[in-house]
Tab-separated table of C-alpha atoms in Angstrom:
chain	number	residue	atom	x	y	z
N	1051	MET	CA	-16.493	43.314	117.997
N	1052	ALA	CA	-15.557	42.768	114.596
N	1053	LYS	CA	-18.074	43.796	111.859
N	1054	GLU	CA	-19.992	40.890	109.989
N	1055	ASN	CA	-19.217	40.547	106.471
N	1056	LYS	CA	-21.619	39.317	103.570
N	1057	LYS	CA	-20.756	37.682	100.325
N	1058	ILE	CA	-22.693	39.937	97.606
N	1059	LYS	CA	-23.058	38.566	94.281
N	1060	PHE	CA	-23.748	40.408	90.831
N	1061	HIS	CA	-24.568	39.522	87.577
N	1062	LEU	CA	-23.825	41.478	84.042
N	1063	PHE	CA	-25.806	42.522	81.016
N	1064	ASP	CA	-25.583	44.561	77.980
N	1065	PHE	CA	-28.193	47.528	78.179
N	1066	LYS	CA	-29.268	47.666	74.385
N	1067	PHE	CA	-31.834	50.287	73.298
N	1068	THR	CA	-33.348	50.542	69.829
N	1069	PRO	CA	-33.957	54.045	68.708
N	1070	LEU	CA	-37.082	55.216	66.802
N	1071	LYS	CA	-36.257	55.715	63.372
N	1072	GLU	CA	-36.319	59.491	63.460
N	1073	TYR	CA	-33.558	59.475	66.130
N	1074	GLU	CA	-31.434	56.671	64.745
N	1075	SER	CA	-28.897	59.189	63.500
N	1076	SER	CA	-28.651	61.057	66.774
N	1077	ASN	CA	-29.019	58.568	69.190
N	1078	ASN	CA	-27.514	55.072	70.660
N	1079	SER	CA	-28.085	53.051	73.644
N	1080	SER	CA	-25.641	55.198	75.788
N	1081	SER	CA	-27.303	58.344	75.004
N	1082	ILE	CA	-30.974	57.040	75.456
N	1083	LEU	CA	-29.675	55.640	79.034
N	1084	LYS	CA	-28.188	59.029	79.670
N	1085	SER	CA	-31.752	60.709	78.733
N	1086	CYS	CA	-33.480	58.458	81.044
N	1087	ILE	CA	-31.236	58.973	83.967
N	1088	ASP	CA	-31.528	62.578	83.643
N	1089	ARG	CA	-35.420	62.526	83.522
N	1090	ILE	CA	-35.155	60.565	86.499
N	1091	ASN	CA	-32.903	62.753	88.454
N	1092	ASN	CA	-34.808	66.019	87.321
N	1093	GLU	CA	-37.974	64.259	88.610
N	1094	ARG	CA	-36.143	64.126	91.888
N	1095	THR	CA	-34.406	67.419	92.005
N	1096	GLN	CA	-37.365	69.677	90.576
N	1097	ASN	CA	-40.425	67.877	92.072
N	1098	ASN	CA	-39.127	65.828	94.842
N	1099	LYS	CA	-40.477	63.009	93.483
N	1100	ALA	CA	-39.446	59.391	92.190
N	1101	ILE	CA	-40.711	58.052	88.793
N	1102	VAL	CA	-42.751	54.938	90.123
N	1103	VAL	CA	-43.564	52.394	87.479
N	1104	ASP	CA	-45.824	49.409	88.218
N	1105	ARG	CA	-44.731	46.287	86.164
N	1106	ASN	CA	-47.787	44.728	86.552
N	1107	GLU	CA	-50.384	47.497	86.135
N	1108	ASN	CA	-52.240	46.027	83.326
N	1109	ARG	CA	-51.817	42.451	84.460
N	1110	ASP	CA	-54.081	40.309	86.868
N	1111	SER	CA	-51.804	40.171	89.496
N	1112	GLU	CA	-50.302	41.863	92.606
N	1113	SER	CA	-48.715	45.275	91.852
N	1114	ARG	CA	-44.953	45.366	91.263
N	1115	GLN	CA	-44.072	49.241	91.672
N	1116	LEU	CA	-40.447	49.980	91.059
N	1117	PHE	CA	-38.483	53.221	91.242
N	1118	VAL	CA	-34.772	54.219	91.065
N	1119	SER	CA	-34.055	56.209	94.347
N	1120	SER	CA	-30.545	57.280	93.213
N	1121	ALA	CA	-28.441	57.578	90.071
N	1122	ALA	CA	-25.185	59.178	90.580
N	1123	TYR	CA	-22.612	59.647	87.923
N	1124	ARG	CA	-18.934	59.149	88.766
N	1125	LEU	CA	-17.038	60.883	86.296
N	1126	LYS	CA	-13.663	59.317	87.085
N	1127	ASP	CA	-14.910	55.856	86.359
N	1128	LYS	CA	-17.531	56.929	83.792
N	1129	VAL	CA	-20.099	54.942	85.621
N	1130	TYR	CA	-23.420	55.410	86.809
N	1131	LYS	CA	-23.977	54.154	90.524
N	1132	CYS	CA	-27.636	53.283	90.939
N	1133	ARG	CA	-30.252	51.812	93.304
N	1134	ILE	CA	-33.589	50.502	92.397
N	1135	ALA	CA	-36.361	49.765	95.014
N	1136	LEU	CA	-39.328	47.606	95.063
N	1137	ILE	CA	-42.268	48.650	97.142
N	1138	ARG	CA	-43.709	45.819	99.262
N	1139	ASP	CA	-47.305	47.208	99.660
N	1140	GLY	CA	-49.267	44.433	101.532
N	1141	LYS	CA	-46.391	42.516	102.851
N	1142	ILE	CA	-45.855	44.109	106.094
N	1143	PRO	CA	-42.768	42.354	107.914
N	1144	THR	CA	-42.708	41.038	111.403
N	1145	LEU	CA	-39.957	41.896	113.800
N	1146	VAL	CA	-38.119	39.244	115.606
N	1147	ASN	CA	-36.471	39.765	118.949
N	1148	LYS	CA	-33.500	37.407	118.697
N	1149	LYS	CA	-32.750	37.019	122.342
N	1150	ASN	CA	-36.011	35.399	123.088
N	1151	TYR	CA	-37.330	34.818	119.466
N	1152	THR	CA	-40.670	36.405	120.202
N	1153	LEU	CA	-42.479	38.402	117.119
N	1154	THR	CA	-43.815	41.754	117.356
N	1155	SER	CA	-46.178	43.199	114.603
N	1156	PHE	CA	-44.865	46.003	112.449
N	1157	ASP	CA	-47.977	47.196	111.049
N	1158	GLN	CA	-48.103	51.240	111.926
N	1159	LEU	CA	-46.232	52.604	109.142
N	1160	GLY	CA	-48.293	55.617	108.466
N	1161	SER	CA	-47.750	56.755	104.863
N	1162	ASN	CA	-44.628	54.893	104.526
N	1163	SER	CA	-43.903	51.576	102.922
N	1164	ILE	CA	-41.275	48.726	103.107
N	1165	ALA	CA	-39.050	48.451	99.852
N	1166	GLU	CA	-36.429	45.989	98.906
N	1167	THR	CA	-33.551	47.708	97.126
N	1168	THR	CA	-31.134	46.527	94.418
N	1169	ASN	CA	-27.663	48.133	93.548
N	1170	PHE	CA	-26.449	48.328	89.949
N	1171	TYR	CA	-23.565	49.965	88.395
N	1172	ILE	CA	-23.676	51.012	84.539
N	1173	ASP	CA	-20.304	51.375	82.744
N	1174	MET	CA	-20.669	54.021	79.907
N	1175	ASN	CA	-17.368	53.819	78.466
N	1176	SER	CA	-18.908	52.402	75.119
N	1177	LYS	CA	-21.881	52.847	72.930
N	1178	VAL	CA	-23.619	49.651	74.456
N	1179	PRO	CA	-23.770	50.201	78.368
N	1180	ILE	CA	-22.869	47.218	80.536
N	1181	VAL	CA	-24.495	46.920	83.854
N	1182	CYS	CA	-23.099	45.227	86.816
N	1183	CYS	CA	-26.257	44.034	89.070
N	1184	GLU	CA	-26.471	43.124	92.658
N	1185	PHE	CA	-28.236	39.798	92.807
N	1186	HIS	CA	-31.187	40.077	95.337
N	1187	SER	CA	-33.542	37.225	95.751
N	1188	GLN	CA	-36.291	39.460	97.392
N	1189	GLY	CA	-35.692	42.602	95.497
N	1190	PRO	CA	-35.812	44.172	91.945
N	1191	ARG	CA	-34.285	41.886	89.433
N	1192	ILE	CA	-32.444	42.591	86.030
N	1193	SER	CA	-35.849	41.982	84.180
N	1194	ASP	CA	-37.286	44.729	86.472
N	1195	ILE	CA	-34.546	47.112	85.690
N	1196	GLU	CA	-35.231	46.501	81.762
N	1197	TYR	CA	-38.833	47.153	82.201
N	1198	TYR	CA	-38.205	50.242	84.199
N	1199	PHE	CA	-35.990	52.048	81.640
N	1200	ARG	CA	-37.943	50.534	78.759
N	1201	TYR	CA	-40.945	52.401	79.991
N	1202	ILE	CA	-39.284	55.610	80.594
N	1203	SER	CA	-37.407	55.534	77.142
N	1204	SER	CA	-40.617	54.679	75.520
N	1205	HIS	CA	-43.761	56.716	74.104
N	1206	HIS	CA	-45.008	56.601	77.707
N	1207	MET	CA	-42.211	59.264	78.823
N	1208	LEU	CA	-39.394	60.417	76.652
N	1209	GLY	CA	-40.517	58.993	73.233
N	1210	LEU	CA	-36.696	57.939	71.998
N	1211	SER	CA	-36.866	54.090	71.659
N	1212	LYS	CA	-39.037	51.473	70.412
N	1213	ALA	CA	-37.266	48.725	72.268
N	1214	CYS	CA	-34.999	48.115	75.463
N	1215	LYS	CA	-33.184	44.613	76.023
N	1216	ALA	CA	-30.975	43.449	78.889
N	1217	SER	CA	-28.802	40.884	77.311
N	1218	ILE	CA	-27.361	38.824	80.392
N	1219	HIS	CA	-24.025	37.806	80.130
N	1220	MET	CA	-23.480	33.910	80.118
N	1221	GLU	CA	-20.741	31.419	80.467
N	1222	MET	CA	-22.069	30.055	77.292
N	1223	PRO	CA	-24.457	32.639	75.425
N	1224	ILE	CA	-27.839	31.049	74.616
N	1225	ASN	CA	-27.296	31.879	70.967
N	1226	ASP	CA	-24.344	29.649	70.914
N	1227	VAL	CA	-26.491	26.672	72.360
N	1228	LEU	CA	-29.125	27.316	69.803
N	1229	THR	CA	-26.867	27.312	66.797
N	1230	SER	CA	-24.789	24.324	67.742
N	1231	ILE	CA	-27.369	22.199	69.296
N	1232	SER	CA	-27.731	18.910	67.633
N	1233	GLU	CA	-29.369	16.177	70.166
N	1234	VAL	CA	-31.187	16.819	73.440
N	1235	LEU	CA	-29.723	14.472	75.729
N	1236	LYS	CA	-31.145	15.556	79.000
N	1237	PHE	CA	-33.028	18.516	80.579
N	1238	LYS	CA	-34.139	19.405	84.061
N	1239	ILE	CA	-36.763	21.873	84.913
N	1240	LYS	CA	-37.791	23.350	88.476
N	1241	VAL	CA	-40.549	26.017	88.507
N	1242	ARG	CA	-42.854	27.272	91.000
N	1243	PRO	CA	-46.515	26.671	89.767
N	1244	GLN	CA	-47.749	30.291	90.028
N	1245	ARG	CA	-45.128	31.183	87.479
N	1246	LEU	CA	-46.165	28.286	84.982
N	1247	ALA	CA	-48.802	30.682	83.561
N	1248	TYR	CA	-46.533	33.072	82.070
N	1249	ILE	CA	-44.164	30.497	81.001
N	1250	ASN	CA	-47.142	28.791	79.093
N	1251	ASP	CA	-48.168	31.899	77.519
N	1252	SER	CA	-44.815	32.553	76.242
N	1253	VAL	CA	-43.347	29.188	75.282
N	1254	ASN	CA	-47.014	27.711	74.300
N	1255	ALA	CA	-45.885	24.073	74.458
N	1256	SER	CA	-47.631	21.358	75.448
N	1257	PHE	CA	-45.018	20.124	77.868
N	1258	VAL	CA	-45.597	23.291	80.096
N	1259	GLY	CA	-49.190	22.957	79.726
N	1260	ASN	CA	-49.003	19.306	81.154
N	1261	MET	CA	-46.744	20.705	84.021
N	1262	SER	CA	-49.300	23.292	84.792
N	1263	GLU	CA	-52.169	20.515	84.671
N	1264	LEU	CA	-50.083	18.466	86.985
N	1265	ALA	CA	-49.393	21.402	89.522
N	1266	ASN	CA	-53.083	22.251	89.666
N	1267	THR	CA	-53.878	18.536	90.415
N	1268	VAL	CA	-51.572	18.193	93.574
N	1269	ASP	CA	-50.830	21.770	94.529
N	1270	PRO	CA	-46.991	21.696	94.968
N	1271	SER	CA	-45.012	24.641	96.352
N	1272	TYR	CA	-42.709	23.721	93.132
N	1273	ILE	CA	-42.628	21.381	90.397
N	1274	LYS	CA	-39.512	19.422	89.246
N	1275	VAL	CA	-39.110	17.611	85.990
N	1276	GLU	CA	-36.066	15.796	84.807
N	1277	ALA	CA	-36.085	13.830	81.227
N	1278	SER	CA	-33.556	11.813	79.504
N	1279	PHE	CA	-33.290	11.020	75.823
N	1280	ARG	CA	-30.523	8.370	75.545
N	1281	ASP	CA	-29.540	5.440	77.191
N	1282	PHE	CA	-25.701	5.250	77.000
N	1283	GLY	CA	-25.644	1.637	77.262
N	1284	ASN	CA	-27.571	1.212	73.900
N	1285	VAL	CA	-25.296	2.495	71.022
N	1286	ALA	CA	-28.537	2.525	68.677
N	1287	PHE	CA	-30.648	5.606	68.831
N	1288	LYS	CA	-32.952	7.737	67.126
N	1289	LYS	CA	-33.356	11.463	66.763
N	1290	ASN	CA	-35.886	13.342	68.996
N	1291	ASN	CA	-36.872	16.174	67.151
N	1292	LYS	CA	-39.672	16.876	69.579
N	1293	ALA	CA	-37.520	17.482	72.761
N	1294	LYS	CA	-35.236	19.534	70.417
N	1295	THR	CA	-37.915	21.640	69.203
N	1296	PHE	CA	-39.348	22.257	72.662
N	1297	ILE	CA	-35.800	23.315	74.050
N	1298	LYS	CA	-35.104	25.291	71.144
N	1299	ARG	CA	-38.477	27.137	71.617
N	1300	THR	CA	-37.956	27.877	75.353
N	1301	LEU	CA	-34.382	28.949	75.051
N	1302	ASN	CA	-35.720	31.515	72.243
N	1303	ASP	CA	-38.078	32.661	74.619
N	1304	ILE	CA	-35.847	33.116	77.355
N	1305	ASN	CA	-33.460	34.577	75.092
N	1306	ASN	CA	-36.054	37.200	73.939
N	1307	ASP	CA	-38.143	37.679	77.563
N	1308	ASN	CA	-35.807	38.020	80.583
N	1309	GLN	CA	-39.081	37.717	82.747
N	1310	VAL	CA	-39.277	34.133	81.331
N	1311	GLY	CA	-36.140	33.315	82.386
N	1312	ASP	CA	-36.882	34.803	86.055
N	1313	ASP	CA	-39.801	32.432	86.161
N	1314	PHE	CA	-37.222	29.267	86.114
N	1315	ASP	CA	-35.722	28.237	89.326
N	1316	ASP	CA	-33.635	25.910	87.373
N	1317	PHE	CA	-33.049	25.303	83.807
N	1318	TYR	CA	-30.479	22.714	83.128
N	1319	LEU	CA	-29.546	21.053	79.728
N	1320	GLU	CA	-27.087	18.298	78.625
N	1321	PHE	CA	-26.843	18.138	74.599
N	1322	GLU	CA	-24.703	16.955	71.811
N	1323	ASN	CA	-23.414	19.826	69.519
N	1324	ASN	CA	-23.095	19.832	65.782
N	1325	LYS	CA	-19.381	18.432	66.053
N	1326	GLY	CA	-20.482	15.400	67.990
N	1327	ASN	CA	-19.373	16.611	71.289
N	1328	PHE	CA	-21.211	16.509	74.720
N	1329	ASP	CA	-22.175	19.949	76.262
N	1330	THR	CA	-24.140	21.484	79.167
N	1331	PHE	CA	-25.955	24.685	79.579
N	1332	SER	CA	-27.406	25.800	83.057
N	1333	LEU	CA	-29.640	29.082	82.847
N	1334	ILE	CA	-29.052	29.842	86.811
N	1335	SER	CA	-25.444	28.697	87.461
N	1336	GLY	CA	-24.295	29.479	83.741
N	1337	LYS	CA	-24.503	33.389	84.448
N	1338	VAL	CA	-21.159	35.152	84.395
N	1339	GLU	CA	-21.037	36.090	87.998
N	1340	LEU	CA	-18.663	38.499	90.355
N	1341	GLY	CA	-18.688	38.403	94.109
N	1342	VAL	CA	-17.347	40.474	96.922
N	1343	ASN	CA	-17.305	40.283	100.525
N	1344	CYS	CA	-18.663	43.643	101.951
N	1345	THR	CA	-19.073	44.861	105.620
N	1346	TYR	CA	-22.535	45.411	107.539
N	1347	LEU	CA	-22.798	49.142	108.972
N	1348	SER	CA	-25.485	47.814	111.137
N	1349	PRO	CA	-27.525	44.740	110.807
N	1350	GLY	CA	-28.781	43.924	107.218
N	1351	ASN	CA	-27.371	47.419	106.354
N	1352	ILE	CA	-24.755	46.903	103.838
N	1353	ASP	CA	-21.868	49.784	103.516
N	1354	THR	CA	-22.662	50.631	99.992
N	1355	LYS	CA	-19.516	52.744	99.681
N	1356	GLU	CA	-17.362	49.821	100.212
N	1357	LEU	CA	-19.606	47.593	97.990
N	1358	TYR	CA	-18.993	50.085	95.120
N	1359	ASN	CA	-15.405	50.356	95.627
N	1360	ARG	CA	-14.857	46.360	95.842
N	1361	ILE	CA	-17.016	45.441	92.954
N	1362	MET	CA	-15.622	47.970	90.645
N	1363	VAL	CA	-12.196	46.197	91.033
N	1364	GLU	CA	-13.760	43.038	89.979
N	1365	PHE	CA	-16.095	44.736	87.183
N	1366	ASN	CA	-13.256	46.526	85.648
N	1367	SER	CA	-11.110	43.245	85.624
N	1368	TYR	CA	-13.904	41.510	83.914
N	1369	LEU	CA	-14.464	44.627	81.280
N	1370	ASP	CA	-10.402	44.303	80.622
N	1371	SER	CA	-10.608	40.685	79.772
N	1372	LYS	CA	-13.226	41.419	77.226
N	1373	LYS	CA	-11.248	43.817	75.246
């Protein structure tokens, strides 16, 4: 019987660290990242433990415990081959028998827990590392990786950096939209109600607050808003500065905080640029995406060696195109 294949998608980002002032002359993003990975691997080899970071430790929400389970350096490629895990305490799955579709409880784990894992590969050929990260809807995301390494590099552990930013590669970078947008023609937003609170705190716009109030009124699974600002059958129109202010504020916050971007299920924009041309931007489908087919070794268990070898062909081709 032929082994099942699955299409695996990857997104990319620059991994930028800002050294503390006293380390500006001796450290850059690559050296700080290497120090972080050395610290992770030393904890594993010397103490047989992982560095576990709870992203929601100081928030009134469910814990989000993360740890890098492996980080091996491939000298030939100058690439770190890594895997990060998200512990799913309190979310014990149920087993299904696919012959008769009966369910069996899976609650006798003892000291073990379920974890979702995400593979990511870090190219170290320049001063700013570039990361190729598996897209995993249930597992750790780019913003989780960013938070994890920010924690380790900061005063919490190594005390080397004052900031860490994962700058996601987009087909149209957000900064290009911000500098070129002249008029907002249309936007579409889709978001789950439980994510609106963080967006509202960050963006601090009455439009998002009104979405939150509406969600509280009717309790939907998600809320979707589409707004148009020009009647193309009418030549005369007036500028809509309120819409442009809202969009620019939202894009700035997405650009500065990856969690804001993660909280949108869709963010689509049609706009007129400063040259008078029509343009579009999509936060979700507008990310640079690489994809490969990979074999299952067993149900749900991807061949990670094959995955690495296949995606590195695409990753290297992408890097070459940027030179």
